[in-house]
Amino acid sequence: NRGQMSASQMRQLPAATARMLSSGQVILGPESVVKELIENALDAGATRVDVRLDSCGLDRLEVLDNGRGFSASDADLVAMRHCTSKLADDSGLADLVTYGFRGEALNSLCTVGQLSMATRCQGEELGREYAFDKSGQVVSRRDVAMPTGTRVTVRQLFHCLPVRRQQLRSAKRLREALASVEAAIRSAALANPGVRFALLSDGEALLSLPECASLNDRVRQVLSYAVWQQMQRLDCQINNAVGGRVVAFVPASGADKAMLFRNGDLHSFFIVNRRPVQSAKLVKMIRSTISSAFGVPTKLPVCVLSIELPADALDVNLNAAKTQIGLANEAAVLESIRTMLLDTVPNQSLATVSNTVATTADIVVANNNNAPDSIVSNANNKDVRADAAGAAAESHLPTSPVAPSAESPDQTEQQQHQIRISTSNTRSTRMRRKR
Ligand code: ADP
Ligand code: MG
């Protein structure tokens, strides 16, 4: 009866339906589950984060951390909508140091999958495991033996959204989803050099990223030695009222195009104040400067751009997934970055292509985002200095926690560096109901 709207057709959606609709925006696929759970682990002060997937997370997706856990008295609120330990009211948004603040991820996970969490705080003899129903209420609780930290398990992801689940089942989509999960872990690793990350997919170790002492080491580890060797590091101060600084790793003059330029943006990493972000404007700028200079304007370089701005110059609440941010004085910030890129990548020298390094490459690169390339084995992390990026000063991002680990193959290298323990996120972990 289109066209015959009578007065009484409006109704408020049932709460459960409304929740499901908005949950589908926070949780788009396995990669966003992984991203949200990694953020929670990091917010809990973890220095180790393990991701485990069965069928790319559709059957089971698990994230384990060694963070501070949550207390028994918080368990009832942990997965309730708009419950968070990180933000008391909107006045806290201006100087947010945590990834989370919306109190939505766990609740959304209850709606789109089956959530359970095991956690043990420092000083507790045993851990506790909770299962949640789809509204986020605790339905069962038992004691479990486990180390300090938290293990979050999601089963049957998207069981309530059959179309999305079925779409993800195709071999091609599964490959894409897995590549996106890897990219999410690489982004988190680049934004947090001092944290150890690992990815296990159907029992196979796809990523193993022991903690690093600097962003430079992390870039080499995450992008592979062969790629890193062909990059240069750029530094610039943002000279405007806002202030700030940018560190970039971009292809060096003469870099191998086939290896350093890809289709799609899964290998271009943008980080703003330790937050991996997506930015159409930065993508466009990178294309028009670096890709153009190399004569491959449709591709994107393997690159890392880490921007640090005063916390109050950001709006981190633009979208539910928190992957987009607003910048105060955005035009000026972008202009500083563009100038930096143009200054250091003169068109002339970049036009020359060198294939000499390609022969010694320890990875096979396809122009295909789905290829499981640039997975770095520990052997590649041995300290071999290259002229390009290696000559750059080792620099600690101020927010990167570094913790010593007995298992690190890079230990000798690490011991030469200052070991710093994260002191961020020491706020109260008491749960607050936001509204
Ligand atoms: P947000 O991160 O926005 O607070 P979430 O739904 O992601 O919302 O998480 C809700 C709360 O659950 C967090 O504020 C935190 O207190 C607790 N929590 C979630 N994951 C963990 C974890 N891995 N370790 C400790 N506490 C956690
Ligand atoms: Mg969160």
PDB file of N, CA, C and O in Angstrom, residues 166-201:
ATOM      1  N   GLN A 166      26.765 -16.212   4.653  1.00  0.00           N
ATOM      2  CA  GLN A 166      26.890 -17.004   3.438  1.00  0.00           C
ATOM      3  C   GLN A 166      27.869 -16.359   2.464  1.00  0.00           C
ATOM      4  O   GLN A 166      28.705 -17.032   1.867  1.00  0.00           O
ATOM      5  N   GLN A 167      27.798 -15.034   2.339  1.00  0.00           N
ATOM      6  CA  GLN A 167      28.745 -14.327   1.470  1.00  0.00           C
ATOM      7  C   GLN A 167      30.176 -14.613   1.883  1.00  0.00           C
ATOM      8  O   GLN A 167      31.049 -14.830   1.053  1.00  0.00           O
ATOM      9  N   LEU A 168      30.385 -14.625   3.206  1.00  0.00           N
ATOM     10  CA  LEU A 168      31.738 -14.823   3.711  1.00  0.00           C
ATOM     11  C   LEU A 168      32.231 -16.248   3.495  1.00  0.00           C
ATOM     12  O   LEU A 168      33.421 -16.519   3.573  1.00  0.00           O
ATOM     13  N   ARG A 169      31.308 -17.139   3.273  1.00  0.00           N
ATOM     14  CA  ARG A 169      31.678 -18.550   3.132  1.00  0.00           C
ATOM     15  C   ARG A 169      32.412 -18.847   1.831  1.00  0.00           C
ATOM     16  O   ARG A 169      33.099 -19.848   1.728  1.00  0.00           O
ATOM     17  N   SER A 170      32.233 -18.002   0.812  1.00  0.00           N
ATOM     18  CA  SER A 170      32.877 -18.319  -0.462  1.00  0.00           C
ATOM     19  C   SER A 170      34.391 -18.250  -0.288  1.00  0.00           C
ATOM     20  O   SER A 170      34.902 -17.458   0.502  1.00  0.00           O
ATOM     21  N   ALA A 171      35.092 -19.068  -1.051  1.00  0.00           N
ATOM     22  CA  ALA A 171      36.544 -19.165  -0.889  1.00  0.00           C
ATOM     23  C   ALA A 171      37.199 -17.810  -1.109  1.00  0.00           C
ATOM     24  O   ALA A 171      38.105 -17.410  -0.385  1.00  0.00           O
ATOM     25  N   LYS A 172      36.697 -17.054  -2.077  1.00  0.00           N
ATOM     26  CA  LYS A 172      37.307 -15.774  -2.401  1.00  0.00           C
ATOM     27  C   LYS A 172      37.125 -14.803  -1.230  1.00  0.00           C
ATOM     28  O   LYS A 172      38.066 -14.135  -0.808  1.00  0.00           O
ATOM     29  N   ARG A 173      35.900 -14.733  -0.706  1.00  0.00           N
ATOM     30  CA  ARG A 173      35.634 -13.808   0.394  1.00  0.00           C
ATOM     31  C   ARG A 173      36.411 -14.207   1.652  1.00  0.00           C
ATOM     32  O   ARG A 173      36.864 -13.374   2.415  1.00  0.00           O
ATOM     33  N   LEU A 174      36.552 -15.524   1.849  1.00  0.00           N
ATOM     34  CA  LEU A 174      37.320 -15.974   3.012  1.00  0.00           C
ATOM     35  C   LEU A 174      38.767 -15.515   2.900  1.00  0.00           C
ATOM     36  O   LEU A 174      39.360 -15.062   3.876  1.00  0.00           O
ATOM     37  N   ARG A 175      39.316 -15.625   1.685  1.00  0.00           N
ATOM     38  CA  ARG A 175      40.691 -15.162   1.475  1.00  0.00           C
ATOM     39  C   ARG A 175      40.801 -13.671   1.728  1.00  0.00           C
ATOM     40  O   ARG A 175      41.728 -13.187   2.365  1.00  0.00           O
ATOM     41  N   GLU A 176      39.815 -12.923   1.211  1.00  0.00           N
ATOM     42  CA  GLU A 176      39.831 -11.473   1.415  1.00  0.00           C
ATOM     43  C   GLU A 176      39.715 -11.132   2.893  1.00  0.00           C
ATOM     44  O   GLU A 176      40.407 -10.257   3.410  1.00  0.00           O
ATOM     45  N   ALA A 177      38.805 -11.850   3.566  1.00  0.00           N
ATOM     46  CA  ALA A 177      38.603 -11.563   4.992  1.00  0.00           C
ATOM     47  C   ALA A 177      39.880 -11.857   5.773  1.00  0.00           C
ATOM     48  O   ALA A 177      40.262 -11.101   6.668  1.00  0.00           O
ATOM     49  N   LEU A 178      40.546 -12.936   5.402  1.00  0.00           N
ATOM     50  CA  LEU A 178      41.781 -13.290   6.100  1.00  0.00           C
ATOM     51  C   LEU A 178      42.856 -12.226   5.850  1.00  0.00           C
ATOM     52  O   LEU A 178      43.582 -11.829   6.764  1.00  0.00           O
ATOM     53  N   ALA A 179      42.935 -11.743   4.615  1.00  0.00           N
ATOM     54  CA  ALA A 179      43.900 -10.676   4.301  1.00  0.00           C
ATOM     55  C   ALA A 179      43.570  -9.428   5.120  1.00  0.00           C
ATOM     56  O   ALA A 179      44.467  -8.727   5.599  1.00  0.00           O
ATOM     57  N   SER A 180      42.272  -9.141   5.297  1.00  0.00           N
ATOM     58  CA  SER A 180      41.886  -7.968   6.091  1.00  0.00           C
ATOM     59  C   SER A 180      42.209  -8.164   7.566  1.00  0.00           C
ATOM     60  O   SER A 180      42.601  -7.221   8.250  1.00  0.00           O
ATOM     61  N   VAL A 181      42.025  -9.401   8.057  1.00  0.00           N
ATOM     62  CA  VAL A 181      42.391  -9.680   9.449  1.00  0.00           C
ATOM     63  C   VAL A 181      43.889  -9.455   9.633  1.00  0.00           C
ATOM     64  O   VAL A 181      44.326  -8.807  10.584  1.00  0.00           O
ATOM     65  N   GLU A 182      44.670  -9.974   8.682  1.00  0.00           N
ATOM     66  CA  GLU A 182      46.123  -9.770   8.776  1.00  0.00           C
ATOM     67  C   GLU A 182      46.468  -8.292   8.749  1.00  0.00           C
ATOM     68  O   GLU A 182      47.326  -7.833   9.505  1.00  0.00           O
ATOM     69  N   ALA A 183      45.802  -7.543   7.878  1.00  0.00           N
ATOM     70  CA  ALA A 183      46.082  -6.104   7.794  1.00  0.00           C
ATOM     71  C   ALA A 183      45.714  -5.414   9.106  1.00  0.00           C
ATOM     72  O   ALA A 183      46.422  -4.517   9.565  1.00  0.00           O
ATOM     73  N   ALA A 184      44.619  -5.861   9.727  1.00  0.00           N
ATOM     74  CA  ALA A 184      44.211  -5.257  11.003  1.00  0.00           C
ATOM     75  C   ALA A 184      45.264  -5.519  12.075  1.00  0.00           C
ATOM     76  O   ALA A 184      45.591  -4.641  12.881  1.00  0.00           O
ATOM     77  N   ILE A 185      45.820  -6.732  12.068  1.00  0.00           N
ATOM     78  CA  ILE A 185      46.845  -7.058  13.063  1.00  0.00           C
ATOM     79  C   ILE A 185      48.134  -6.294  12.762  1.00  0.00           C
ATOM     80  O   ILE A 185      48.774  -5.748  13.664  1.00  0.00           O
ATOM     81  N   ARG A 186      48.493  -6.210  11.483  1.00  0.00           N
ATOM     82  CA  ARG A 186      49.689  -5.435  11.131  1.00  0.00           C
ATOM     83  C   ARG A 186      49.531  -3.971  11.541  1.00  0.00           C
ATOM     84  O   ARG A 186      50.471  -3.356  12.049  1.00  0.00           O
ATOM     85  N   SER A 187      48.337  -3.410  11.297  1.00  0.00           N
ATOM     86  CA  SER A 187      48.101  -2.005  11.690  1.00  0.00           C
ATOM     87  C   SER A 187      48.290  -1.828  13.179  1.00  0.00           C
ATOM     88  O   SER A 187      48.967  -0.901  13.630  1.00  0.00           O
ATOM     89  N   ALA A 188      47.674  -2.739  13.960  1.00  0.00           N
ATOM     90  CA  ALA A 188      47.786  -2.636  15.416  1.00  0.00           C
ATOM     91  C   ALA A 188      49.245  -2.777  15.832  1.00  0.00           C
ATOM     92  O   ALA A 188      49.723  -2.092  16.739  1.00  0.00           O
ATOM     93  N   ALA A 189      49.962  -3.659  15.149  1.00  0.00           N
ATOM     94  CA  ALA A 189      51.373  -3.893  15.497  1.00  0.00           C
ATOM     95  C   ALA A 189      52.216  -2.655  15.173  1.00  0.00           C
ATOM     96  O   ALA A 189      53.092  -2.272  15.946  1.00  0.00           O
ATOM     97  N   LEU A 190      51.940  -2.022  14.034  1.00  0.00           N
ATOM     98  CA  LEU A 190      52.695  -0.823  13.672  1.00  0.00           C
ATOM     99  C   LEU A 190      52.384   0.321  14.629  1.00  0.00           C
ATOM    100  O   LEU A 190      53.243   1.138  14.947  1.00  0.00           O
ATOM    101  N   ALA A 191      51.150   0.358  15.114  1.00  0.00           N
ATOM    102  CA  ALA A 191      50.769   1.428  16.039  1.00  0.00           C
ATOM    103  C   ALA A 191      51.266   1.150  17.458  1.00  0.00           C
ATOM    104  O   ALA A 191      51.313   2.047  18.288  1.00  0.00           O
ATOM    105  N   ASN A 192      51.655  -0.098  17.725  1.00  0.00           N
ATOM    106  CA  ASN A 192      52.104  -0.492  19.066  1.00  0.00           C
ATOM    107  C   ASN A 192      53.341  -1.382  18.959  1.00  0.00           C
ATOM    108  O   ASN A 192      53.268  -2.594  19.189  1.00  0.00           O
ATOM    109  N   PRO A 193      54.487  -0.782  18.626  1.00  0.00           N
ATOM    110  CA  PRO A 193      55.683  -1.598  18.369  1.00  0.00           C
ATOM    111  C   PRO A 193      56.079  -2.485  19.552  1.00  0.00           C
ATOM    112  O   PRO A 193      56.645  -3.558  19.352  1.00  0.00           O
ATOM    113  N   GLY A 194      55.773  -2.064  20.772  1.00  0.00           N
ATOM    114  CA  GLY A 194      56.218  -2.820  21.932  1.00  0.00           C
ATOM    115  C   GLY A 194      55.342  -4.007  22.303  1.00  0.00           C
ATOM    116  O   GLY A 194      55.609  -4.688  23.289  1.00  0.00           O
ATOM    117  N   VAL A 195      54.305  -4.255  21.542  1.00  0.00           N
ATOM    118  CA  VAL A 195      53.401  -5.351  21.876  1.00  0.00           C
ATOM    119  C   VAL A 195      53.628  -6.513  20.921  1.00  0.00           C
ATOM    120  O   VAL A 195      53.855  -6.319  19.723  1.00  0.00           O
ATOM    121  N   ARG A 196      53.569  -7.723  21.480  1.00  0.00           N
ATOM    122  CA  ARG A 196      53.772  -8.922  20.671  1.00  0.00           C
ATOM    123  C   ARG A 196      52.424  -9.386  20.115  1.00  0.00           C
ATOM    124  O   ARG A 196      51.453  -9.497  20.859  1.00  0.00           O
ATOM    125  N   PHE A 197      52.377  -9.666  18.825  1.00  0.00           N
ATOM    126  CA  PHE A 197      51.137 -10.136  18.206  1.00  0.00           C
ATOM    127  C   PHE A 197      51.369 -11.458  17.494  1.00  0.00           C
ATOM    128  O   PHE A 197      52.461 -11.694  16.968  1.00  0.00           O
ATOM    129  N   ALA A 198      50.341 -12.296  17.462  1.00  0.00           N
ATOM    130  CA  ALA A 198      50.429 -13.529  16.683  1.00  0.00           C
ATOM    131  C   ALA A 198      49.062 -13.856  16.119  1.00  0.00           C
ATOM    132  O   ALA A 198      48.026 -13.522  16.698  1.00  0.00           O
ATOM    133  N   LEU A 199      49.066 -14.494  14.963  1.00  0.00           N
ATOM    134  CA  LEU A 199      47.814 -14.933  14.339  1.00  0.00           C
ATOM    135  C   LEU A 199      47.927 -16.399  13.962  1.00  0.00           C
ATOM    136  O   LEU A 199      48.864 -16.816  13.277  1.00  0.00           O
ATOM    137  N   LEU A 200      46.954 -17.164  14.434  1.00  0.00           N
ATOM    138  CA  LEU A 200      46.874 -18.585  14.137  1.00  0.00           C
ATOM    139  C   LEU A 200      45.554 -18.807  13.405  1.00  0.00           C
ATOM    140  O   LEU A 200      44.493 -18.462  13.921  1.00  0.00           O
ATOM    141  N   SER A 201      45.629 -19.348  12.197  1.00  0.00           N
ATOM    142  CA  SER A 201      44.403 -19.562  11.443  1.00  0.00           C
ATOM    143  C   SER A 201      44.283 -21.043  11.103  1.00  0.00           C
ATOM    144  O   SER A 201      45.154 -21.588  10.436  1.00  0.00           O
TER     145      SER A 201
END
